[in-house]
mmCIF file of C-alpha atoms and ligand atoms in Angstrom:
data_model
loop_
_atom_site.group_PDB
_atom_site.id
_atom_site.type_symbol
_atom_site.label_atom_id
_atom_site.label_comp_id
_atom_site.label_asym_id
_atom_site.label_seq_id
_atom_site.Cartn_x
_atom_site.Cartn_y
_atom_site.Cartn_z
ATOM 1 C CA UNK A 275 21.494 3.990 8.203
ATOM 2 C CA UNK A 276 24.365 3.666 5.834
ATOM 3 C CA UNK A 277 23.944 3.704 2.070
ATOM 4 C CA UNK A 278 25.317 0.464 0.810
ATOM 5 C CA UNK A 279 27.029 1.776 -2.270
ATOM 6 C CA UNK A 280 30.851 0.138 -2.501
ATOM 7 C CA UNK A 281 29.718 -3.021 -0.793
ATOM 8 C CA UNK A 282 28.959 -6.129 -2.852
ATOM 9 C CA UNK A 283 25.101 -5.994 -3.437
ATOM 10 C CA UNK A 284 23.524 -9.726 -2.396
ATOM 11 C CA UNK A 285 22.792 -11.922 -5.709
ATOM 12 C CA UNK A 286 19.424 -13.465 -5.330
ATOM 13 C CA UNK A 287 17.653 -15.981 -7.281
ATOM 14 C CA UNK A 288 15.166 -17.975 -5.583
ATOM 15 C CA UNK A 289 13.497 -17.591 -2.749
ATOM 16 C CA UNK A 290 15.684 -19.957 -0.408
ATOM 17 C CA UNK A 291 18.516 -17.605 -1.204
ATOM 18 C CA UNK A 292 16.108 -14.430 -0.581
ATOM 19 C CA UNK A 293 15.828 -16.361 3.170
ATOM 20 C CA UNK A 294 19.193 -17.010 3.687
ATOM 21 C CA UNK A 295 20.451 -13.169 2.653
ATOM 22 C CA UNK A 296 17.631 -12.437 5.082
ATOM 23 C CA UNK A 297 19.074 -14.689 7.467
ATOM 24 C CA UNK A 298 23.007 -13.546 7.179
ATOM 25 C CA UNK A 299 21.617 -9.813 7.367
ATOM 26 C CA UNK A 300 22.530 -8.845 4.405
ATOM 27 C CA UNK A 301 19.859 -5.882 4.219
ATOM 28 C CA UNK A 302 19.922 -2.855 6.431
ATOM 29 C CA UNK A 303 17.864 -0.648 3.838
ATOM 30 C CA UNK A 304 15.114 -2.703 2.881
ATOM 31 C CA UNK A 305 12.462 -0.547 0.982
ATOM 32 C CA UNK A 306 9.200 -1.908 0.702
ATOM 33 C CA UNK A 307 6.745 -0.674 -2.056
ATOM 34 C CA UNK A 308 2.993 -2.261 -1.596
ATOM 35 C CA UNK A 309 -0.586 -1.880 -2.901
ATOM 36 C CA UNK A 310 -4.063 -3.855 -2.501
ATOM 37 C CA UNK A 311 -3.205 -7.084 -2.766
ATOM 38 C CA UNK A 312 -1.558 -7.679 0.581
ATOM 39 C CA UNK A 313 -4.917 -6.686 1.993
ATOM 40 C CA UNK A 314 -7.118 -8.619 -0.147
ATOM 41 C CA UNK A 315 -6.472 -11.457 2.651
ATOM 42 C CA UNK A 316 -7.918 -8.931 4.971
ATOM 43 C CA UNK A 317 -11.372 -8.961 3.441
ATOM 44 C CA UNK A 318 -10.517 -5.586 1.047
ATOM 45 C CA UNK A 319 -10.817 -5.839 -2.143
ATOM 46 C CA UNK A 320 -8.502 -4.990 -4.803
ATOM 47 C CA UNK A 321 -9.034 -2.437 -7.670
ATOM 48 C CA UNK A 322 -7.609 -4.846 -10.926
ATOM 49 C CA UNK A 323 -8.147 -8.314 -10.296
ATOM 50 C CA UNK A 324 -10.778 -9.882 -12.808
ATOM 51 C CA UNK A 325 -14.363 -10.720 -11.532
ATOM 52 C CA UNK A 326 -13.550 -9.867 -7.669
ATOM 53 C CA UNK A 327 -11.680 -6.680 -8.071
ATOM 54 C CA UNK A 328 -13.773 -3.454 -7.530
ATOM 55 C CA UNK A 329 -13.527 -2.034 -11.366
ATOM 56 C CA UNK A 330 -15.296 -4.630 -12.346
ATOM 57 C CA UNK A 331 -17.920 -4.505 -10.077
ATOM 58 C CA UNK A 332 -18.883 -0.725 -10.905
ATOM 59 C CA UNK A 333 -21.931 -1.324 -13.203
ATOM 60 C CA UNK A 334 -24.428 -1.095 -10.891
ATOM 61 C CA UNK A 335 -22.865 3.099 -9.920
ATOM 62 C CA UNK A 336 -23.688 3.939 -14.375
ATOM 63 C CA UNK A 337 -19.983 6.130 -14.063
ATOM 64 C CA UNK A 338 -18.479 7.317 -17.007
ATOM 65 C CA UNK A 339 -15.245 5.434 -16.791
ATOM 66 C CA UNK A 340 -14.316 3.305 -13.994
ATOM 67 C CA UNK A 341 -11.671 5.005 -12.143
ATOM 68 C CA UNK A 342 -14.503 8.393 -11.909
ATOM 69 C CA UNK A 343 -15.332 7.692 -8.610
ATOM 70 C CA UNK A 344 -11.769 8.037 -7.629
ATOM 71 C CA UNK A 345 -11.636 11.365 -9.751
ATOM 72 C CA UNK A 346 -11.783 14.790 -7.724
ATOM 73 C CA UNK A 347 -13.283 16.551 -10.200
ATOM 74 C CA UNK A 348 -16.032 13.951 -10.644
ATOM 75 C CA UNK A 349 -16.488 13.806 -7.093
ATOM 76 C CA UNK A 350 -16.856 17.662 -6.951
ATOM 77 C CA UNK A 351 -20.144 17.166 -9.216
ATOM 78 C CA UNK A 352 -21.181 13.942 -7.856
ATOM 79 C CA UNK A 353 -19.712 12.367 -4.342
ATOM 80 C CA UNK A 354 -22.567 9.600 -4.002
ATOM 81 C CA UNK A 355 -20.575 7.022 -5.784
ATOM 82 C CA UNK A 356 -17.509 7.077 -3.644
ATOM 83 C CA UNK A 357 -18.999 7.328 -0.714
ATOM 84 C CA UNK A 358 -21.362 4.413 -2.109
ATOM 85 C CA UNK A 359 -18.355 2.294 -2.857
ATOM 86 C CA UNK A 360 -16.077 3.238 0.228
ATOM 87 C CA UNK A 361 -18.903 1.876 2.030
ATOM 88 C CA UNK A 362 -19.009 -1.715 0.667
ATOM 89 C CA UNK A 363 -15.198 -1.915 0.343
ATOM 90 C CA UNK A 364 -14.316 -1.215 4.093
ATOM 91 C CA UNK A 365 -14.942 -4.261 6.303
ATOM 92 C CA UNK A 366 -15.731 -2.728 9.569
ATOM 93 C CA UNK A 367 -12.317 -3.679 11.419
ATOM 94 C CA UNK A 368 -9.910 -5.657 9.022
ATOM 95 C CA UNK A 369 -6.953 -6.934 10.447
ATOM 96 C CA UNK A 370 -3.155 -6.942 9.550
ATOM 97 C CA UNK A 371 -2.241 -9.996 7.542
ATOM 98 C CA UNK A 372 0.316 -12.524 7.770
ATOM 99 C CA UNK A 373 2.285 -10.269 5.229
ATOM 100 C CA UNK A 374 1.640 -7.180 7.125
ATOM 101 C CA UNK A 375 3.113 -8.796 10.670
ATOM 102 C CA UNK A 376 6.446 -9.769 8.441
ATOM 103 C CA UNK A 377 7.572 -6.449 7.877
ATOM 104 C CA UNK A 378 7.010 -5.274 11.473
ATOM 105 C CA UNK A 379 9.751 -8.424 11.664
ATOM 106 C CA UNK A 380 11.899 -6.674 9.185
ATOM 107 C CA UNK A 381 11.221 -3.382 11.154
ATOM 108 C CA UNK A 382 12.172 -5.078 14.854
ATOM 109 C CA UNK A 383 15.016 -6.574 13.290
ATOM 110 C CA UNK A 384 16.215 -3.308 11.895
ATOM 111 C CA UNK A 385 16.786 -4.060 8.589
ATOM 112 C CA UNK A 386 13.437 -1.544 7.267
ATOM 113 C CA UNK A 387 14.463 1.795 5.986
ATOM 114 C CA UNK A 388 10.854 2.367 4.345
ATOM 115 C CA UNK A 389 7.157 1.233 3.550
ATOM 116 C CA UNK A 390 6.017 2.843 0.842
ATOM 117 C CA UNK A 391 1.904 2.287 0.678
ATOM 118 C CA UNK A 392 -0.680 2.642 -2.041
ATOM 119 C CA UNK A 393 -3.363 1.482 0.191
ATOM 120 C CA UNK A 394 -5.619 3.271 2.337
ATOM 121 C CA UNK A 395 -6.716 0.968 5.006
ATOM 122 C CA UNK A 396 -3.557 2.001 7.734
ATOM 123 C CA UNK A 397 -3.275 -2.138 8.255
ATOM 124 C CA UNK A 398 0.332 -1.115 8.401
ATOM 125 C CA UNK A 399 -0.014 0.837 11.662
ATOM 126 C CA UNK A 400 -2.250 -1.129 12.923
ATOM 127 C CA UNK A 401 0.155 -4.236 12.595
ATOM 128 C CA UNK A 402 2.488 -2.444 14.688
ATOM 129 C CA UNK A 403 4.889 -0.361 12.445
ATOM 130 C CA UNK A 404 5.628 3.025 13.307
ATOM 131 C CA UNK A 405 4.281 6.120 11.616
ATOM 132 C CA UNK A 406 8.508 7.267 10.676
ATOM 133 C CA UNK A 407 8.775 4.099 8.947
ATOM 134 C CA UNK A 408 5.460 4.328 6.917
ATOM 135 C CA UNK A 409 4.579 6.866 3.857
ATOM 136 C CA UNK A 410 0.859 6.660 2.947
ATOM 137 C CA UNK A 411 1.666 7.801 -0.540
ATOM 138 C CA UNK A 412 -1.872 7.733 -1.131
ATOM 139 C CA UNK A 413 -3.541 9.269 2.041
ATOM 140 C CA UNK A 414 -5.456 7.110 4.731
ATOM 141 C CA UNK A 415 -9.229 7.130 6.111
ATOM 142 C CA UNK A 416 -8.338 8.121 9.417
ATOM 143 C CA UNK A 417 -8.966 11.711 8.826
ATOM 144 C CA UNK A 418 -11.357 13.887 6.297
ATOM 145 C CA UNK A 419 -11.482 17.281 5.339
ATOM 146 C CA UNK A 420 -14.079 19.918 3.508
ATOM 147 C CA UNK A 421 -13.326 19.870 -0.386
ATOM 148 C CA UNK A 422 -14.288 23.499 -0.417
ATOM 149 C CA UNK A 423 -13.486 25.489 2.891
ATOM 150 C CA UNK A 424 -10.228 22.563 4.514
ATOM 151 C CA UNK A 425 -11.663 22.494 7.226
ATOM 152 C CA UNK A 426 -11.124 19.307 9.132
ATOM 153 C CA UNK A 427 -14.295 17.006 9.507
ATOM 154 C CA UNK A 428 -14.592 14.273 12.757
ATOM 155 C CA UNK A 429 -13.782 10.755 10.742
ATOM 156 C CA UNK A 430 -16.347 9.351 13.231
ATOM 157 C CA UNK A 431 -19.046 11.384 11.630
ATOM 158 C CA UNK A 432 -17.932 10.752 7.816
ATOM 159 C CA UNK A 433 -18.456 7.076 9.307
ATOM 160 C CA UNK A 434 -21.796 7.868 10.601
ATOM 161 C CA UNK A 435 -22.735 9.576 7.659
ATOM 162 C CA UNK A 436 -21.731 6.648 5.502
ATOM 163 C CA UNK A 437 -23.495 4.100 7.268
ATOM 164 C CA UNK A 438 -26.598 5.997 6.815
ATOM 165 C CA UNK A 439 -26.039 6.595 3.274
ATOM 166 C CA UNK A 440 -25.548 9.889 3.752
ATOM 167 C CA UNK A 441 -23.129 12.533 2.231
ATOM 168 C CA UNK A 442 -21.072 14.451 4.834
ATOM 169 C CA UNK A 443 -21.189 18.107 5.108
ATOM 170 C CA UNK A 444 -19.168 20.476 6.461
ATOM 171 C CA UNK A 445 -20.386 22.492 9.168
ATOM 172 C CA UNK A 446 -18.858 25.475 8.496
ATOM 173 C CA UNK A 447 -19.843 25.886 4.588
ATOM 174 C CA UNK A 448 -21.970 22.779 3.719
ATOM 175 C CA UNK A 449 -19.110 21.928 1.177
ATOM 176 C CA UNK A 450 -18.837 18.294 0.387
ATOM 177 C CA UNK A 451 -16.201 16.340 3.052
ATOM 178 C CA UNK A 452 -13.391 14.112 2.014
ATOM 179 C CA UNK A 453 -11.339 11.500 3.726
ATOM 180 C CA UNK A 454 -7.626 12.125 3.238
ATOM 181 C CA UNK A 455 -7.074 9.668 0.493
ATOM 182 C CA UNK A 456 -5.034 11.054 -2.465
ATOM 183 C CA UNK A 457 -7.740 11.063 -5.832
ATOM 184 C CA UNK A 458 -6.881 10.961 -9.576
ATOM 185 C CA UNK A 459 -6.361 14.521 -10.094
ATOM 186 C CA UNK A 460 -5.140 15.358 -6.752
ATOM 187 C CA UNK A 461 -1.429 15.661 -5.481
ATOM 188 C CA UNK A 462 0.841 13.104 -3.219
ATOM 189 C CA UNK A 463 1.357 14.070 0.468
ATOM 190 C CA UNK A 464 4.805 16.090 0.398
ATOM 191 C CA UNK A 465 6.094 13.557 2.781
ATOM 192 C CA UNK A 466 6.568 10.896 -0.353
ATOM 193 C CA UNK A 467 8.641 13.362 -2.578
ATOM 194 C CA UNK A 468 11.306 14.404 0.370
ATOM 195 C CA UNK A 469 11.406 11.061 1.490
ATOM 196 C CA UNK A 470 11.703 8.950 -2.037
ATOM 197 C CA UNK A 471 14.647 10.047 -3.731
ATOM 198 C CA UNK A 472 17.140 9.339 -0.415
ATOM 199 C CA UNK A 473 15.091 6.566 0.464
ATOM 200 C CA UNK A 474 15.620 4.755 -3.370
ATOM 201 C CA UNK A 475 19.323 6.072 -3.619
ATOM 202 C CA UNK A 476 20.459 4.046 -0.283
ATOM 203 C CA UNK A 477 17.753 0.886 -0.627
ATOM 204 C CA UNK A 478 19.938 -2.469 -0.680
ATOM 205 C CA UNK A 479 16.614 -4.308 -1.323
ATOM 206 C CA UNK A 480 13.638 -3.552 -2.577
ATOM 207 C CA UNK A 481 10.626 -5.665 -1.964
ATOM 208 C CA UNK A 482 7.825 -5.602 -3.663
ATOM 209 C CA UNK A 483 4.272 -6.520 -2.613
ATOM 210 C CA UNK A 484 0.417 -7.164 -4.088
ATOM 211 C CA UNK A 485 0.608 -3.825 -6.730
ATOM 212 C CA UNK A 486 -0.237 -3.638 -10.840
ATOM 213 C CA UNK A 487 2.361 -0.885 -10.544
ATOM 214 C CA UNK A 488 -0.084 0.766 -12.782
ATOM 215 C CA UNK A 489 -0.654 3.815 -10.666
ATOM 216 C CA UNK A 490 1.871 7.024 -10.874
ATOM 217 C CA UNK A 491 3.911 8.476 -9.549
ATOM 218 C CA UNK A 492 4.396 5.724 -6.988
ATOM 219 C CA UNK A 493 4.672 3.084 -9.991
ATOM 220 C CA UNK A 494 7.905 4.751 -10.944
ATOM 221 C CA UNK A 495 9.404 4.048 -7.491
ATOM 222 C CA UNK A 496 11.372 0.283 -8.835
ATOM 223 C CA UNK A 497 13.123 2.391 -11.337
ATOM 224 C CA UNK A 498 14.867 4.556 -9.152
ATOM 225 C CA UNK A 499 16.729 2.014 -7.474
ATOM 226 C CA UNK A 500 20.241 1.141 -8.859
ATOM 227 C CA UNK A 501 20.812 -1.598 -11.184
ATOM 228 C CA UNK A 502 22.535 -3.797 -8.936
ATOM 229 C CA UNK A 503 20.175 -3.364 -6.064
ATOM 230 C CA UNK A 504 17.858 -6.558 -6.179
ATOM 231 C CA UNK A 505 14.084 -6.205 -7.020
ATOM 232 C CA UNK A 506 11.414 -8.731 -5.426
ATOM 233 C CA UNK A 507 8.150 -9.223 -6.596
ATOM 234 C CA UNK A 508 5.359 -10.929 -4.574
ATOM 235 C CA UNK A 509 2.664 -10.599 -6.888
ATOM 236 C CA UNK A 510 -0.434 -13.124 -8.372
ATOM 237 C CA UNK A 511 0.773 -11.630 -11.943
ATOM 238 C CA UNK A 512 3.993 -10.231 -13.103
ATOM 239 C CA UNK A 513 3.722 -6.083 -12.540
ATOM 240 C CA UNK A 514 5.817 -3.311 -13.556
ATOM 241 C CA UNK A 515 9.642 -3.917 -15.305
ATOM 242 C CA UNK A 516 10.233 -6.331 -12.540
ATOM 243 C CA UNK A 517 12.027 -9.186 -14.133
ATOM 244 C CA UNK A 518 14.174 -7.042 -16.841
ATOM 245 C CA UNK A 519 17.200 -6.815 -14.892
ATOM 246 C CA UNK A 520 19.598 -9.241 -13.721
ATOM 247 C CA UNK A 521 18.900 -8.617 -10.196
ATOM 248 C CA UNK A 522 15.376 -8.962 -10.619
ATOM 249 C CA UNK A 523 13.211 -11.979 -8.236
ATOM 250 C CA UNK A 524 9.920 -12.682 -9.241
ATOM 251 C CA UNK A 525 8.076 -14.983 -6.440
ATOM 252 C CA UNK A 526 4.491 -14.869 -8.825
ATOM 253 C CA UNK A 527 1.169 -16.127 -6.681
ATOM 254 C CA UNK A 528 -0.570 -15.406 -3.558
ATOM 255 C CA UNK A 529 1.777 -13.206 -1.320
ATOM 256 C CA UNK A 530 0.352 -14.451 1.944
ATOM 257 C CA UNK A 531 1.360 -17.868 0.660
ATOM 258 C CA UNK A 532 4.655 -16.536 -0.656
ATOM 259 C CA UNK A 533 5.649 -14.959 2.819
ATOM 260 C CA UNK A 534 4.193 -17.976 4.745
ATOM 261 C CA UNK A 535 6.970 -20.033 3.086
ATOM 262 C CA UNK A 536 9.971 -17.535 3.419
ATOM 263 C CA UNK A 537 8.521 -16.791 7.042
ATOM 264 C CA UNK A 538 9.467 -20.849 7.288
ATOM 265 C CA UNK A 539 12.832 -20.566 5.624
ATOM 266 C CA UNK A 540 13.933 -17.991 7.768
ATOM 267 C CA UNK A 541 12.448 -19.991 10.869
ATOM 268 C CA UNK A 542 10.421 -17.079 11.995
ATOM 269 C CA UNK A 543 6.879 -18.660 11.359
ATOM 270 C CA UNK A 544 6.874 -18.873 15.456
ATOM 271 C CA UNK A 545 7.702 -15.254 16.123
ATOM 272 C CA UNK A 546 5.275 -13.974 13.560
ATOM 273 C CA UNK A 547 2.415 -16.279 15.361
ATOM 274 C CA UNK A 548 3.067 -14.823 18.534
ATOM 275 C CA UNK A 549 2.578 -11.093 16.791
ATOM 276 C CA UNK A 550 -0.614 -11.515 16.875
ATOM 277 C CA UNK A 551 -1.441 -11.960 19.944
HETATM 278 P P1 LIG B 252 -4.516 -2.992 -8.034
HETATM 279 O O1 LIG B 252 -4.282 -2.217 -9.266
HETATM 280 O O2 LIG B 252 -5.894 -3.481 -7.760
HETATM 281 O O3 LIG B 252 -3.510 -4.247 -8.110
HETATM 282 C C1 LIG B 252 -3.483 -5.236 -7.130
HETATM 283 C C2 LIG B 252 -2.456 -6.267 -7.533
HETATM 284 O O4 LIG B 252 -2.334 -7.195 -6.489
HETATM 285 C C3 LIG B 252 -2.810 -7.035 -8.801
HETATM 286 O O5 LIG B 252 -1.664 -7.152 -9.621
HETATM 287 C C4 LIG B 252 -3.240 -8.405 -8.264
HETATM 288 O O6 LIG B 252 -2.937 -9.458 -9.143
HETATM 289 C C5 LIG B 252 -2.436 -8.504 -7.013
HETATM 290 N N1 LIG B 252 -3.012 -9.321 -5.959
HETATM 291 C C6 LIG B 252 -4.289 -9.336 -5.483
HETATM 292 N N2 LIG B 252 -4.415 -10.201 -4.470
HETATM 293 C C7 LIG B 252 -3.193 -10.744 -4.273
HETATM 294 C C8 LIG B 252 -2.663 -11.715 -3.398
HETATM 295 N N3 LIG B 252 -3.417 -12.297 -2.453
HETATM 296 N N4 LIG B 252 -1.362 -12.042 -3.512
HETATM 297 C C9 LIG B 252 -0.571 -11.489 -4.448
HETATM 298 N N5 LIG B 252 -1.017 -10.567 -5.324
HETATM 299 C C10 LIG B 252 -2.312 -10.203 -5.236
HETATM 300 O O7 LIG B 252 -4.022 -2.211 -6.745
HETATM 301 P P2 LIG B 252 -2.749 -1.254 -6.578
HETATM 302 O O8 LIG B 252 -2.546 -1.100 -5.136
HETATM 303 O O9 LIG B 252 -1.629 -1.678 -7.425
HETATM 304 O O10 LIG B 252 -3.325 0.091 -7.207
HETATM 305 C C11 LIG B 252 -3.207 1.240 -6.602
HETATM 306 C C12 LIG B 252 -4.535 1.765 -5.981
HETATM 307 C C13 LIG B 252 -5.409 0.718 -5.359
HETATM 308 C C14 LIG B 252 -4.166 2.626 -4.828
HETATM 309 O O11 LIG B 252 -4.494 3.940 -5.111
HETATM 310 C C15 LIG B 252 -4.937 2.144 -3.596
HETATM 311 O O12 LIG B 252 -5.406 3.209 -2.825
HETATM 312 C C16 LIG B 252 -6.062 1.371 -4.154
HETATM 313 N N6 LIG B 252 -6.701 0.387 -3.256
HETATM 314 C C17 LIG B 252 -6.379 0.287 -1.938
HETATM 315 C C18 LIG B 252 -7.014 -0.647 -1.131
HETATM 316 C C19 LIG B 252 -6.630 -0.749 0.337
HETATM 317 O O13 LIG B 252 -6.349 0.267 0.958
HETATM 318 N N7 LIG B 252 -6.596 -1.967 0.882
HETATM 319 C C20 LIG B 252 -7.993 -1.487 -1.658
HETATM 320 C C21 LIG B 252 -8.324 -1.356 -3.028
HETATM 321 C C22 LIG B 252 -7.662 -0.422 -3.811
#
C-alpha cells in the first residue's frame, strides 16, 4: 500500500459524502481504531456507559477503585474478582455484529490497512478478518499464561476453572494463571508499537468506532494522524479530540445503527447479509 501523502485528501462532512468517498474508492489505507461499544450489540458489556456499563456494576466485588480488578498488581494479591467478573461479562459464544461484518467489507474490498482493537473478545477474527490485518492492542482470551513461572496454561481449562468458580493454577508452580489480556500496569503487545507509527503516517482515513478514548496509549492513536487526514467517529457520545479539526466527522449514536445506514448508502446492506451466512 501506498502512503497517500501529495494526493488531495477526501473532504467529508456528512455521512452521505463518507458513502460516496467510500463508493469512488477514495481510501486504500483505512485505519480503524475500536473499543467496547461495537460489541455491546453482541451481548458484552461495555466498561463506561452509565447504569449498564460494568464500572458501575462493581459494588457487589467491595474493590478499592473500580478499574482494580483490571490492575496486575491487585490481581497478584487478589485474582477472585476478575475472574468473578470475566465470568459474567463473556456470553458463552457472542457473535460478530453488523459493524464487525463491515470492515471485513472494507478488508475484501482492499481498502483496510489496519484494525486497531481495545477489546478482548477476538469478534474481529471471528467475523472473518485476518490475523495481519488485526492488532489486539489489548491482548485476547484465547490464550493464558502463569503470572509467576510464563508458562502457558490450556484456555479450555481457565474456562473450566471459571465456570466452577475456581481460580486457575499453574501446574508447574501453582502461580496464579492469566488470560493474555493487557492489565493496567502491564505493557502493550510489541506488535502495536512497530506497527502504529507506519500504520498512522500512511492512514488516508481513520475510522473510529464504540471507544471513550480514555484508555492509553491506544487513546493517543487519532493524534498521530495528519491534519488533513479525515477523522470519523461512530460513537453514542462524543470521545477523544474528535471534532477539533476541520477534517473531523462525528456520526454520534448507536454504531450498529450508524453503519446500518452507510451499509445502505453504499448499497452493500445485501452483501453484508449474505456474510453471515
Ligand atoms: P469504554 O470506556 O467502556 O467506552 C465504550 C464507548 O462506547 C463509550 O463511549 C460508549 O458511549 C460507547 N458505546 C457503547 N455502546 C455503543 C453503541 N452501541 N454504539 C456506539 N457507541 C457505543 O470502552 P473502551 O473500549 O473505550 O475502553 C477500553 C477498555 C474496555 C479496553 O481495555 C477493553 O479491553 C475493555 N472492554 C472490552 C470489551 C470487549 O472485549 N468486548 C468489553 C468491555 C470492556
Amino acid at each position: 500500500s501506498q502512503s497517500n501523502k501529495g494526493s488531495k485528501p477526501c473532504k467529508l462532512d456528512s455521512i452521505e459524502s463518507l458513502a460516496t468517498a467510500l463508493k469512488q474508492g477514495c481510501f486504500s489505507n483505512i485505519v480503524v481504531l475500536i473499543g467496547a461499544g461495537i460489541s455491546t450489540a453482541a451481548g458484552i458489556p461495555d466498561f463506561r456507559t452509565p447504569k449498564t456499563g460494568l464500572y458501575d456494576n462493581l459494588d457487589k466485588y467491595s474493590l478499592p477503585y473500580p478499574t482494580a480488578v483490571f490492575d496486575i498488581s491487585f490481581f497478584r494479591r487478589d485474582p477472585q474478582p476478575f475472574y468473578k467478573v470475566a465470568k459474567e461479562l463473556m456470553p458463552t459464544s457472542p457473535q460478530p455484529t453488523l459493524a464487525h461484518r463491515f470492515l471485513v467489507m472494507l478488508n475484501d474490498r482492499r481498502m483496510l490497512r489496519r484494525i486497531y482493537t481495545q477489546n478482548v473478545d477476538s469478534l474481529e477474527l471471528a467475523a472473518g478478518i485476518p490475523q495481519s490485518r488485526l492488532v489486539q492492542a489489548h491482548g485476547s482470551m484465547t490464550r493464558a499464561h502463569c503470572i509467576e513461572c510464563h508458562a502457558e496454561h490450556p484456555i479450555e481449562k481457565v474456562r473450566e476453572a471459571m465456570k466452577n468458580n475456581q481460580i486457575p493454577v499453574c501446574e508447574n508452580c501453582t502461580g496464579v494463571v492469566k488470560p493474555d489480556i493487557v492489565f493496567f500496569g502491564e505493557g502493550l503487545p510489541e506488535r502495536f508499537f512497530t506497527l502504529s507509527v507506519n500504520d498512522l503516517r500512511v492512514a488516508d482515513l481513520l475510522l473510529i468506532i464504540g471507544t471513550s478514548l480514555v484508555v492509553m496509549p491506544v487513546a493517543g492513536l487519532p493524534e498521530m494522524v495528519d491534519d488533513q487526514v479525515p477523522r470519523v467517529l461512530m460513537n453514542k457520545e462524543p470521545s477523544g479530540d474528535i471534532g477539533e479539526r476541520p477534517n473531523d466527522l462525528l456520526l454520534l449514536g448507536d454504531c450498529q445503527e450508524t453503519i446500518s445506514r452507510l451499509s445502505a448508502l453504499c448499497g452493500w446492506q445485501d452483501e453484508i447479509q449474505r456474510q453471515k451466512l
